[in-house]
mmCIF file of C-alpha atoms in Angstrom:
data_model
loop_
_atom_site.group_PDB
_atom_site.id
_atom_site.type_symbol
_atom_site.label_atom_id
_atom_site.label_comp_id
_atom_site.label_asym_id
_atom_site.label_seq_id
_atom_site.Cartn_x
_atom_site.Cartn_y
_atom_site.Cartn_z
ATOM 1 C CA MET X 290 102.684 74.850 98.353
ATOM 2 C CA LEU X 291 99.915 74.694 95.883
ATOM 3 C CA THR X 292 96.613 77.263 95.913
ATOM 4 C CA GLN X 293 93.867 77.240 93.501
ATOM 5 C CA ILE X 294 91.952 80.297 93.069
ATOM 6 C CA ILE X 295 88.265 78.646 92.028
ATOM 7 C CA ASN X 296 84.969 80.030 90.238
ATOM 8 C CA GLY X 297 86.200 82.952 88.397
ATOM 9 C CA LYS X 298 86.333 85.062 85.564
ATOM 10 C CA VAL X 299 89.770 85.449 85.221
ATOM 11 C CA PHE X 300 91.522 88.452 83.192
ATOM 12 C CA THR X 301 94.888 87.674 80.784
ATOM 13 C CA PRO X 302 96.450 89.003 78.340
ATOM 14 C CA ARG X 303 94.587 86.650 75.797
ATOM 15 C CA GLY X 304 91.215 88.104 77.502
ATOM 16 C CA TRP X 305 88.639 86.840 80.097
ATOM 17 C CA VAL X 306 88.549 83.147 80.927
ATOM 18 C CA GLU X 307 85.071 82.366 82.034
ATOM 19 C CA ASP X 308 84.369 80.017 84.987
ATOM 20 C CA GLY X 309 88.333 79.937 85.129
ATOM 21 C CA SER X 310 90.944 79.296 88.265
ATOM 22 C CA VAL X 311 94.167 80.224 88.732
ATOM 23 C CA LEU X 312 96.869 77.891 90.133
ATOM 24 C CA ILE X 313 99.536 78.993 92.346
ATOM 25 C CA GLU X 314 102.615 77.528 93.204
ATOM 26 C CA GLY X 315 104.579 79.127 96.247
ATOM 27 C CA THR X 316 104.711 82.710 95.038
ATOM 28 C CA ARG X 317 104.159 82.309 91.139
ATOM 29 C CA ILE X 318 101.697 81.184 88.844
ATOM 30 C CA LYS X 319 101.870 77.923 87.729
ATOM 31 C CA GLU X 320 98.846 77.998 85.531
ATOM 32 C CA ILE X 321 95.520 79.520 84.288
ATOM 33 C CA LEU X 322 93.121 76.845 83.819
ATOM 34 C CA ASN X 323 89.593 76.782 81.592
ATOM 35 C CA THR X 324 87.846 75.074 84.534
ATOM 36 C CA SER X 325 87.107 75.416 87.974
ATOM 37 C CA ALA X 326 87.657 71.886 88.991
ATOM 38 C CA PRO X 327 90.003 71.116 91.602
ATOM 39 C CA ALA X 328 93.494 70.458 90.662
ATOM 40 C CA PRO X 329 95.382 67.770 91.640
ATOM 41 C CA GLY X 330 97.463 67.811 94.800
ATOM 42 C CA VAL X 331 96.012 71.455 95.543
ATOM 43 C CA ASP X 332 96.827 72.632 99.392
ATOM 44 C CA LYS X 333 94.161 75.464 99.390
ATOM 45 C CA ILE X 334 91.531 76.706 97.533
ATOM 46 C CA ILE X 335 90.449 80.185 97.288
ATOM 47 C CA ASP X 336 86.473 80.471 96.118
ATOM 48 C CA ALA X 337 86.448 83.628 93.986
ATOM 49 C CA LYS X 338 82.631 83.041 94.339
ATOM 50 C CA GLY X 339 82.029 84.403 90.470
ATOM 51 C CA ALA X 340 84.244 87.323 91.289
ATOM 52 C CA TYR X 341 86.796 89.345 88.558
ATOM 53 C CA VAL X 342 90.187 87.932 89.068
ATOM 54 C CA LEU X 343 92.292 90.218 88.322
ATOM 55 C CA PRO X 344 96.565 91.000 88.254
ATOM 56 C CA GLY X 345 97.445 92.661 91.026
ATOM 57 C CA GLY X 346 97.669 96.670 91.157
ATOM 58 C CA ILE X 347 100.799 98.580 90.727
ATOM 59 C CA ASP X 348 101.077 102.168 92.030
ATOM 60 C CA ILE X 349 104.134 103.688 90.759
ATOM 61 C CA HIS X 350 103.429 107.113 92.431
ATOM 62 C CA VAL X 351 102.178 106.932 96.391
ATOM 63 C CA HIS X 352 103.476 108.900 99.262
ATOM 64 C CA GLY X 353 101.966 107.088 102.539
ATOM 65 C CA GLY X 354 99.455 105.078 103.644
ATOM 66 C CA GLY X 355 98.082 103.669 107.009
ATOM 67 C CA GLY X 356 98.996 106.864 108.792
ATOM 68 C CA ARG X 357 103.014 106.584 107.924
ATOM 69 C CA ASP X 358 104.914 108.777 105.312
ATOM 70 C CA PHE X 359 107.632 107.411 103.247
ATOM 71 C CA MET X 360 109.425 110.247 104.136
ATOM 72 C CA GLU X 361 110.243 109.354 107.736
ATOM 73 C CA GLY X 362 112.617 106.662 105.782
ATOM 74 C CA THR X 363 112.086 104.179 108.418
ATOM 75 C CA GLU X 364 111.265 100.493 107.723
ATOM 76 C CA GLU X 365 108.354 100.241 109.923
ATOM 77 C CA ALA X 366 107.103 103.534 108.311
ATOM 78 C CA PHE X 367 107.460 102.237 104.665
ATOM 79 C CA VAL X 368 105.938 98.641 105.863
ATOM 80 C CA THR X 369 103.099 99.970 107.941
ATOM 81 C CA ALA X 370 102.195 101.641 104.425
ATOM 82 C CA VAL X 371 102.423 99.213 102.083
ATOM 83 C CA GLU X 372 100.505 96.771 103.971
ATOM 84 C CA ALA X 373 97.599 99.667 104.384
ATOM 85 C CA HIS X 374 97.633 99.308 100.683
ATOM 86 C CA ARG X 375 97.895 95.899 99.660
ATOM 87 C CA LYS X 376 94.689 95.728 102.155
ATOM 88 C CA HIS X 377 93.250 97.815 98.972
ATOM 89 C CA GLY X 378 94.637 95.842 95.790
ATOM 90 C CA THR X 379 97.591 97.336 95.412
ATOM 91 C CA THR X 380 100.409 94.213 94.803
ATOM 92 C CA SER X 381 103.468 96.455 94.006
ATOM 93 C CA ILE X 382 104.702 99.462 94.855
ATOM 94 C CA PHE X 383 107.097 102.049 94.384
ATOM 95 C CA PRO X 384 106.819 104.113 97.512
ATOM 96 C CA THR X 385 107.464 107.981 96.638
ATOM 97 C CA LEU X 386 108.692 111.029 98.499
ATOM 98 C CA SER X 387 108.261 114.242 98.071
ATOM 99 C CA SER X 388 110.899 117.278 98.092
ATOM 100 C CA SER X 389 113.448 116.434 100.406
ATOM 101 C CA THR X 390 116.460 117.027 101.863
ATOM 102 C CA VAL X 391 119.491 114.876 100.997
ATOM 103 C CA PRO X 392 119.902 113.294 104.382
ATOM 104 C CA MET X 393 116.196 112.310 104.222
ATOM 105 C CA ILE X 394 116.790 111.126 100.584
ATOM 106 C CA ARG X 395 119.564 108.945 101.701
ATOM 107 C CA ALA X 396 117.442 107.429 104.782
ATOM 108 C CA ALA X 397 114.543 106.334 102.342
ATOM 109 C CA LEU X 398 117.156 104.658 100.196
ATOM 110 C CA GLU X 399 118.810 102.727 102.580
ATOM 111 C CA THR X 400 115.283 100.852 103.728
ATOM 112 C CA CYS X 401 114.014 100.795 100.156
ATOM 113 C CA ASP X 402 117.075 99.275 99.214
ATOM 114 C CA LYS X 403 116.571 96.417 102.354
ATOM 115 C CA LEU X 404 113.005 95.579 101.218
ATOM 116 C CA VAL X 405 113.566 95.833 97.425
ATOM 117 C CA ALA X 406 116.004 93.035 98.187
ATOM 118 C CA ASP X 407 113.250 90.913 99.812
ATOM 119 C CA PRO X 408 110.596 89.774 96.907
ATOM 120 C CA MET X 409 107.818 89.415 99.678
ATOM 121 C CA SER X 410 107.682 92.976 100.568
ATOM 122 C CA GLY X 411 106.145 94.676 97.812
ATOM 123 C CA VAL X 412 108.502 97.473 97.078
ATOM 124 C CA LEU X 413 109.993 97.347 93.688
ATOM 125 C CA GLY X 414 111.715 100.888 94.115
ATOM 126 C CA LEU X 415 111.400 104.788 94.932
ATOM 127 C CA HIS X 416 110.408 107.636 93.285
ATOM 128 C CA LEU X 417 111.812 110.936 94.317
ATOM 129 C CA GLU X 418 109.318 113.401 93.267
ATOM 130 C CA GLY X 419 111.077 116.773 93.472
ATOM 131 C CA PRO X 420 112.986 118.562 94.818
ATOM 132 C CA TYR X 421 114.306 119.645 91.358
ATOM 133 C CA PHE X 422 110.677 121.528 90.035
ATOM 134 C CA ASN X 423 109.687 125.205 89.404
ATOM 135 C CA LEU X 424 108.933 126.571 92.987
ATOM 136 C CA LYS X 425 105.692 128.174 90.995
ATOM 137 C CA MET X 426 103.908 124.887 90.122
ATOM 138 C CA ALA X 427 105.176 123.706 93.885
ATOM 139 C CA GLY X 428 101.667 122.663 94.733
ATOM 140 C CA GLY X 429 101.612 120.490 97.963
ATOM 141 C CA GLN X 430 105.856 120.470 97.685
ATOM 142 C CA LEU X 431 107.953 121.849 100.672
ATOM 143 C CA PRO X 432 108.913 124.836 98.666
ATOM 144 C CA GLU X 433 112.603 125.830 101.070
ATOM 145 C CA TYR X 434 113.460 122.228 99.791
ATOM 146 C CA ILE X 435 112.836 123.091 96.172
ATOM 147 C CA THR X 436 116.131 123.632 93.804
ATOM 148 C CA PRO X 437 117.556 122.953 90.551
ATOM 149 C CA PRO X 438 119.476 119.840 89.615
ATOM 150 C CA ILE X 439 122.322 119.800 92.069
ATOM 151 C CA PRO X 440 124.886 116.846 90.550
ATOM 152 C CA GLU X 441 127.056 116.872 93.394
ATOM 153 C CA ASP X 442 123.794 115.849 95.335
ATOM 154 C CA TYR X 443 121.913 113.617 92.858
ATOM 155 C CA LYS X 444 124.994 111.661 91.625
ATOM 156 C CA PRO X 445 126.635 110.002 94.872
ATOM 157 C CA LEU X 446 122.992 108.973 95.513
ATOM 158 C CA VAL X 447 122.189 107.074 92.119
ATOM 159 C CA GLU X 448 125.551 105.517 92.420
ATOM 160 C CA GLU X 449 125.300 104.505 96.182
ATOM 161 C CA TYR X 450 122.116 103.071 96.214
ATOM 162 C CA THR X 451 120.561 100.342 94.344
ATOM 163 C CA SER X 452 116.810 101.009 94.936
ATOM 164 C CA LEU X 453 116.452 104.319 92.943
ATOM 165 C CA ALA X 454 113.712 103.531 90.091
ATOM 166 C CA ARG X 455 112.340 107.226 89.015
ATOM 167 C CA TRP X 456 113.252 111.040 89.491
ATOM 168 C CA ASP X 457 110.618 113.621 89.168
ATOM 169 C CA ALA X 458 111.933 117.057 87.875
ATOM 170 C CA ALA X 459 110.673 120.565 85.519
ATOM 171 C CA PRO X 460 112.484 119.953 82.316
ATOM 172 C CA GLU X 461 112.606 123.960 82.023
ATOM 173 C CA LEU X 462 115.368 124.360 84.981
ATOM 174 C CA PRO X 463 118.785 124.731 84.321
ATOM 175 C CA GLY X 464 120.649 121.511 84.337
ATOM 176 C CA THR X 465 117.892 119.527 83.697
ATOM 177 C CA ASP X 466 119.621 117.659 80.508
ATOM 178 C CA GLU X 467 122.782 116.456 82.161
ATOM 179 C CA PHE X 468 119.936 114.972 84.223
ATOM 180 C CA GLY X 469 118.276 113.222 82.470
ATOM 181 C CA ASP X 470 120.796 111.781 80.096
ATOM 182 C CA TYR X 471 122.627 110.733 83.683
ATOM 183 C CA LEU X 472 119.935 109.455 84.993
ATOM 184 C CA HIS X 473 118.728 107.017 81.650
ATOM 185 C CA SER X 474 122.141 106.124 81.413
ATOM 186 C CA LYS X 475 121.739 104.185 84.961
ATOM 187 C CA GLY X 476 118.088 102.963 84.256
ATOM 188 C CA ILE X 477 115.916 105.224 85.847
ATOM 189 C CA LEU X 478 112.818 106.245 84.568
ATOM 190 C CA VAL X 479 112.896 110.381 84.181
ATOM 191 C CA SER X 480 109.619 112.095 84.492
ATOM 192 C CA LEU X 481 108.570 115.607 83.901
ATOM 193 C CA GLY X 482 106.417 117.542 86.738
ATOM 194 C CA HIS X 483 105.578 120.744 88.690
ATOM 195 C CA THR X 484 106.136 122.477 86.028
ATOM 196 C CA ALA X 485 105.907 125.744 83.751
ATOM 197 C CA ALA X 486 107.395 124.137 80.503
ATOM 198 C CA THR X 487 106.729 125.172 77.317
ATOM 199 C CA PRO X 488 106.194 123.021 74.357
ATOM 200 C CA ASP X 489 109.776 123.672 73.698
ATOM 201 C CA ASP X 490 111.290 122.474 76.518
ATOM 202 C CA VAL X 491 109.065 119.335 76.432
ATOM 203 C CA GLU X 492 110.311 118.531 73.807
ATOM 204 C CA ARG X 493 114.139 119.048 74.518
ATOM 205 C CA ALA X 494 113.225 117.097 77.490
ATOM 206 C CA TYR X 495 112.024 114.346 75.793
ATOM 207 C CA ALA X 496 115.098 114.734 73.802
ATOM 208 C CA HIS X 497 117.075 113.841 77.004
ATOM 209 C CA HIS X 498 115.232 111.074 77.976
ATOM 210 C CA PHE X 499 112.280 112.709 79.939
ATOM 211 C CA SER X 500 109.369 110.298 79.209
ATOM 212 C CA HIS X 501 106.741 110.273 81.485
ATOM 213 C CA ALA X 502 104.500 113.003 83.094
ATOM 214 C CA THR X 503 103.543 112.765 86.555
ATOM 215 C CA HIS X 504 100.344 113.556 87.771
ATOM 216 C CA PHE X 505 99.027 114.097 84.352
ATOM 217 C CA TYR X 506 97.122 117.799 84.846
ATOM 218 C CA ASN X 507 98.140 118.419 87.846
ATOM 219 C CA ALA X 508 100.786 121.151 88.669
ATOM 220 C CA MET X 509 101.632 121.572 85.061
ATOM 221 C CA THR X 510 100.528 123.775 82.681
ATOM 222 C CA GLY X 511 97.555 124.040 79.699
ATOM 223 C CA ASN X 512 96.438 126.002 76.940
ATOM 224 C CA HIS X 513 96.578 129.802 78.237
ATOM 225 C CA LYS X 514 96.767 133.061 76.839
ATOM 226 C CA VAL X 515 99.468 135.694 76.749
ATOM 227 C CA GLY X 516 97.937 138.952 75.757
ATOM 228 C CA VAL X 517 95.747 138.140 73.116
ATOM 229 C CA TYR X 518 97.284 134.738 71.656
ATOM 230 C CA LYS X 519 96.765 131.551 73.271
ATOM 231 C CA HIS X 520 100.027 129.611 73.782
ATOM 232 C CA PRO X 521 99.622 125.612 74.372
ATOM 233 C CA GLY X 522 100.846 124.528 77.815
ATOM 234 C CA VAL X 523 102.691 120.962 79.354
ATOM 235 C CA VAL X 524 99.100 119.344 78.909
ATOM 236 C CA GLU X 525 99.072 119.970 75.259
ATOM 237 C CA ALA X 526 102.860 118.997 74.327
ATOM 238 C CA VAL X 527 102.525 115.662 76.384
ATOM 239 C CA TYR X 528 99.465 114.980 74.360
ATOM 240 C CA ASP X 529 101.574 115.741 71.421
ATOM 241 C CA ASN X 530 104.222 113.296 72.020
ATOM 242 C CA ASP X 531 103.773 109.921 71.619
ATOM 243 C CA GLY X 532 106.355 108.929 73.318
ATOM 244 C CA ILE X 533 105.848 110.714 76.451
ATOM 245 C CA THR X 534 103.605 107.858 79.316
ATOM 246 C CA VAL X 535 101.413 109.407 81.549
ATOM 247 C CA GLU X 536 100.056 108.494 84.907
ATOM 248 C CA MET X 537 96.104 109.745 86.091
ATOM 249 C CA ILE X 538 95.202 110.586 89.955
ATOM 250 C CA ALA X 539 92.117 108.833 89.273
ATOM 251 C CA ASP X 540 90.159 109.428 92.398
ATOM 252 C CA GLY X 541 87.730 111.734 90.283
ATOM 253 C CA ILE X 542 88.485 114.825 91.727
ATOM 254 C CA HIS X 543 92.128 115.791 90.862
ATOM 255 C CA VAL X 544 91.508 115.042 87.842
ATOM 256 C CA PRO X 545 87.392 115.089 86.698
ATOM 257 C CA PRO X 546 85.926 111.905 85.504
ATOM 258 C CA LEU X 547 85.228 113.534 81.858
ATOM 259 C CA MET X 548 89.432 114.520 81.807
ATOM 260 C CA LEU X 549 90.244 110.723 83.138
ATOM 261 C CA HIS X 550 88.006 109.434 79.978
ATOM 262 C CA MET X 551 89.696 112.067 77.823
ATOM 263 C CA ILE X 552 93.587 110.840 78.521
ATOM 264 C CA TYR X 553 91.940 107.522 77.972
ATOM 265 C CA LYS X 554 90.817 108.174 74.714
ATOM 266 C CA PHE X 555 93.808 110.188 73.548
ATOM 267 C CA LYS X 556 97.466 108.929 75.419
ATOM 268 C CA GLY X 557 95.597 105.237 75.566
ATOM 269 C CA VAL X 558 95.766 102.667 77.414
ATOM 270 C CA GLU X 559 99.171 101.260 76.360
ATOM 271 C CA ARG X 560 100.254 104.880 77.377
ATOM 272 C CA THR X 561 98.410 105.925 80.846
ATOM 273 C CA ALA X 562 98.551 104.244 84.428
ATOM 274 C CA LEU X 563 96.811 104.800 87.039
ATOM 275 C CA ILE X 564 98.341 105.919 90.635
ATOM 276 C CA THR X 565 96.940 106.766 93.564
ATOM 277 C CA ASP X 566 99.124 109.512 95.039
ATOM 278 C CA ALA X 567 97.965 108.745 98.337
ATOM 279 C CA LEU X 568 99.042 110.374 101.559
ATOM 280 C CA ALA X 569 99.998 108.439 104.338
ATOM 281 C CA VAL X 570 96.375 109.418 105.824
ATOM 282 C CA ALA X 571 95.297 107.109 103.166
ATOM 283 C CA ALA X 572 93.955 103.388 103.988
ATOM 284 C CA SER X 573 93.820 104.712 107.528
ATOM 285 C CA ASP X 574 90.855 105.505 110.301
ATOM 286 C CA SER X 575 92.718 109.063 110.801
ATOM 287 C CA LYS X 576 91.476 112.496 110.213
ATOM 288 C CA LYS X 577 94.377 113.888 110.602
ATOM 289 C CA ALA X 578 97.646 114.251 107.690
ATOM 290 C CA PHE X 579 101.093 113.762 108.196
ATOM 291 C CA ASP X 580 101.915 116.956 106.908
ATOM 292 C CA PRO X 581 100.511 119.944 109.171
ATOM 293 C CA ARG X 582 100.329 122.191 106.600
ATOM 294 C CA VAL X 583 97.330 120.119 105.222
ATOM 295 C CA ILE X 584 93.645 119.621 105.327
ATOM 296 C CA ILE X 585 91.559 116.543 104.386
ATOM 297 C CA GLU X 586 88.382 118.204 102.732
ATOM 298 C CA ASP X 587 85.910 116.964 100.370
ATOM 299 C CA GLY X 588 87.531 113.082 100.068
ATOM 300 C CA VAL X 589 91.243 115.157 98.733
ATOM 301 C CA CYS X 590 94.209 116.221 100.610
ATOM 302 C CA LYS X 591 94.583 120.232 100.454
ATOM 303 C CA LEU X 592 96.561 122.658 101.691
ATOM 304 C CA ALA X 593 95.217 124.306 104.597
ATOM 305 C CA ASP X 594 94.716 127.800 102.804
ATOM 306 C CA ARG X 595 92.763 126.123 99.985
ATOM 307 C CA SER X 596 95.760 126.892 97.254
ATOM 308 C CA ALA X 597 96.526 123.475 95.916
ATOM 309 C CA ILE X 598 95.488 120.346 96.744
ATOM 310 C CA ALA X 599 98.374 118.545 98.333
ATOM 311 C CA GLY X 600 97.458 114.771 97.391
ATOM 312 C CA SER X 601 94.661 111.828 97.651
ATOM 313 C CA ILE X 602 93.442 109.484 100.059
ATOM 314 C CA ALA X 603 92.820 107.261 97.499
ATOM 315 C CA THR X 604 93.520 103.368 97.299
ATOM 316 C CA MET X 605 93.557 101.162 94.359
ATOM 317 C CA ASP X 606 90.304 99.781 94.703
ATOM 318 C CA ARG X 607 88.757 103.169 94.451
ATOM 319 C CA LEU X 608 91.038 104.018 91.136
ATOM 320 C CA VAL X 609 89.335 101.367 89.900
ATOM 321 C CA LYS X 610 85.426 101.833 90.809
ATOM 322 C CA THR X 611 85.872 105.596 89.609
ATOM 323 C CA ALA X 612 87.524 104.759 86.167
ATOM 324 C CA VAL X 613 85.096 102.815 85.336
ATOM 325 C CA GLN X 614 81.864 103.873 87.027
ATOM 326 C CA LYS X 615 82.150 107.369 86.983
ATOM 327 C CA ALA X 616 84.852 108.354 84.128
ATOM 328 C CA GLY X 617 83.411 105.473 81.894
ATOM 329 C CA ILE X 618 86.235 103.188 80.911
ATOM 330 C CA PRO X 619 85.904 99.235 80.028
ATOM 331 C CA LEU X 620 87.010 97.601 82.687
ATOM 332 C CA GLU X 621 89.599 95.546 80.683
ATOM 333 C CA ASP X 622 91.097 98.820 79.683
ATOM 334 C CA VAL X 623 91.231 99.664 83.975
ATOM 335 C CA VAL X 624 92.900 97.073 84.764
ATOM 336 C CA ARG X 625 95.611 96.981 82.464
ATOM 337 C CA MET X 626 96.025 100.314 83.095
ATOM 338 C CA ALA X 627 96.413 99.921 86.989
ATOM 339 C CA SER X 628 98.485 96.460 86.214
ATOM 340 C CA GLU X 629 100.186 96.169 82.665
ATOM 341 C CA THR X 630 101.052 99.803 81.522
ATOM 342 C CA PRO X 631 102.814 100.549 85.143
ATOM 343 C CA ALA X 632 104.381 97.260 85.059
ATOM 344 C CA ARG X 633 105.654 98.211 81.696
ATOM 345 C CA ILE X 634 106.594 101.905 82.235
ATOM 346 C CA MET X 635 108.985 100.453 84.941
ATOM 347 C CA GLY X 636 110.201 97.994 83.446
ATOM 348 C CA VAL X 637 108.843 95.209 85.400
ATOM 349 C CA TYR X 638 106.316 93.415 83.089
ATOM 350 C CA ASP X 639 108.898 90.105 83.104
ATOM 351 C CA ARG X 640 107.273 89.152 86.476
ATOM 352 C CA LYS X 641 104.300 91.414 87.173
ATOM 353 C CA GLY X 642 101.489 93.293 85.649
ATOM 354 C CA SER X 643 99.028 90.502 84.328
ATOM 355 C CA LEU X 644 98.263 86.820 85.165
ATOM 356 C CA GLU X 645 100.335 84.543 83.128
ATOM 357 C CA ARG X 646 102.526 81.402 83.688
ATOM 358 C CA GLY X 647 105.858 81.692 85.567
ATOM 359 C CA LYS X 648 104.431 85.266 86.929
ATOM 360 C CA ASP X 649 104.453 86.394 90.496
ATOM 361 C CA ALA X 650 100.960 85.522 92.034
ATOM 362 C CA ASP X 651 99.955 89.116 92.868
ATOM 363 C CA ILE X 652 95.982 89.067 92.089
ATOM 364 C CA MET X 653 92.978 90.905 93.154
ATOM 365 C CA MET X 654 89.228 90.319 92.864
ATOM 366 C CA TYR X 655 86.371 92.549 92.549
ATOM 367 C CA ASP X 656 82.692 91.461 92.369
ATOM 368 C CA ALA X 657 79.881 92.684 89.825
ATOM 369 C CA ASP X 658 79.896 95.968 91.927
ATOM 370 C CA LEU X 659 83.716 96.714 91.844
ATOM 371 C CA ASN X 660 83.915 96.183 95.453
ATOM 372 C CA LEU X 661 87.520 93.950 96.423
ATOM 373 C CA THR X 662 86.536 90.856 97.668
ATOM 374 C CA GLY X 663 89.959 89.576 97.461
ATOM 375 C CA VAL X 664 93.870 89.889 97.412
ATOM 376 C CA VAL X 665 96.573 87.644 97.095
ATOM 377 C CA GLN X 666 100.042 89.032 96.951
ATOM 378 C CA MET X 667 103.296 86.469 95.997
ATOM 379 C CA GLY X 668 100.725 83.794 96.650
ATOM 380 C CA ARG X 669 99.591 84.754 99.751
ATOM 381 C CA GLU X 670 95.933 85.492 100.820
ATOM 382 C CA VAL X 671 95.834 89.218 102.316
ATOM 383 C CA ALA X 672 92.857 90.252 105.036
ATOM 384 C CA LEU X 673 90.965 93.026 103.516
ATOM 385 C CA ALA X 674 91.191 96.112 105.372
#
C-alpha cells in the first residue's frame, strides 16, 4: 500500500522541506518529496494541513501508561501501555521496570522477547531501572528489592533472553565494574542512576562502560558541602565527561525549565534525550496511581509522604511542547532529542529516529501551537487520544 502525507513542513536530517510530503510504502518511507502533489499510484492521502511533520518519538525510559504498568509483566499490560503512549506521539518504546525481583524481571523479558519479534509492536527492548541502586537514593524505587549487583541473578537473565537493551545501576556499589563490563560485552547499554557516587566513582564507571545517566539531575547528587568545603557530585561529573549521554524528564516539573535549557546547552543535542519516565497513570483517565505508595499532585507523581517525586504522568507531546515553549529550546533540536538522539543511544538509528528513505515510517505531526495533530506508526495512521 502506498500512502502519502501531503501539505506538511517536513523535518529531515538535511533540514526542513517546506510544503513537502512523505511517501510511504507499506511500513517504510519510500521518499521525501519537495512537493505536495499526489504521487502516481497513491492509495491513501493524509493531509497534514500545514503541520510540522516529524520523526516519531522514541521513549527510552517509561514505566507504563493507560492504567497499566510494565512491572505486571503480561502482554496485555505491555500492549495497553504502549498503545496509550502511541496516541501521544511515542512510536517506539523501551518499556522500563523499576527495581523488581528476578521472577518479575523474567516475566517482563518473556513478554518483551515476544513483542520485540513483532516489528509492528513498537517495542524495541526492555530497560531495567534497578535493583542495583544506592538505598539512600532510592526515591520511588521499592527499597525491599534494592541490592548490589548479583552475578548469579543478572548473568542468566542476559543469557536466556534476547530483548534486554539497557540496565541501570549505582556505580559506587561493589561489583559494578564487573557488571558494566559484562553487560557491555553483550551489547547492553549501561547507565548510572539512583546514585551518590563521587566524581572518581563516575570516572571509574565510565571506564567500565557506564555511558549514560538516568533521568539526569533526579536521584543523584549535585554540588554539596562537606564541612566548609564544596564537593562536586554526580551531576558535575557527568557534565564534565563528554562521553556520557543523558536523558531529561522534560515535563517542566522533575527538572525546571531553566535547568532543562542548561542540560541542552552544556551536554548538547547529540548527547541529550527526552524521556517521560511515565507511570501507569499517564495517558489514562485514572486519578489513582498503580503503586499504592504514590499520589498524583501538581501534575506529577509523588510518594504519599511527599519525600520524593516518584515518576511522571507525561507523554511525548507534553515533552515536545514543554521543551520548546517553557525551556526555550528550538523545535529542530527538541525533535532530534525526542527521536534521533534516543535512537542513536539505543543503537537503532539505522531504522528509526529520522525521516529518510528506507527507514521505518514512524511519524508525528504538530500544528503551529505544538498540539499533536497526527501519528503514523510503521505506516499505519494512529487514532489520537
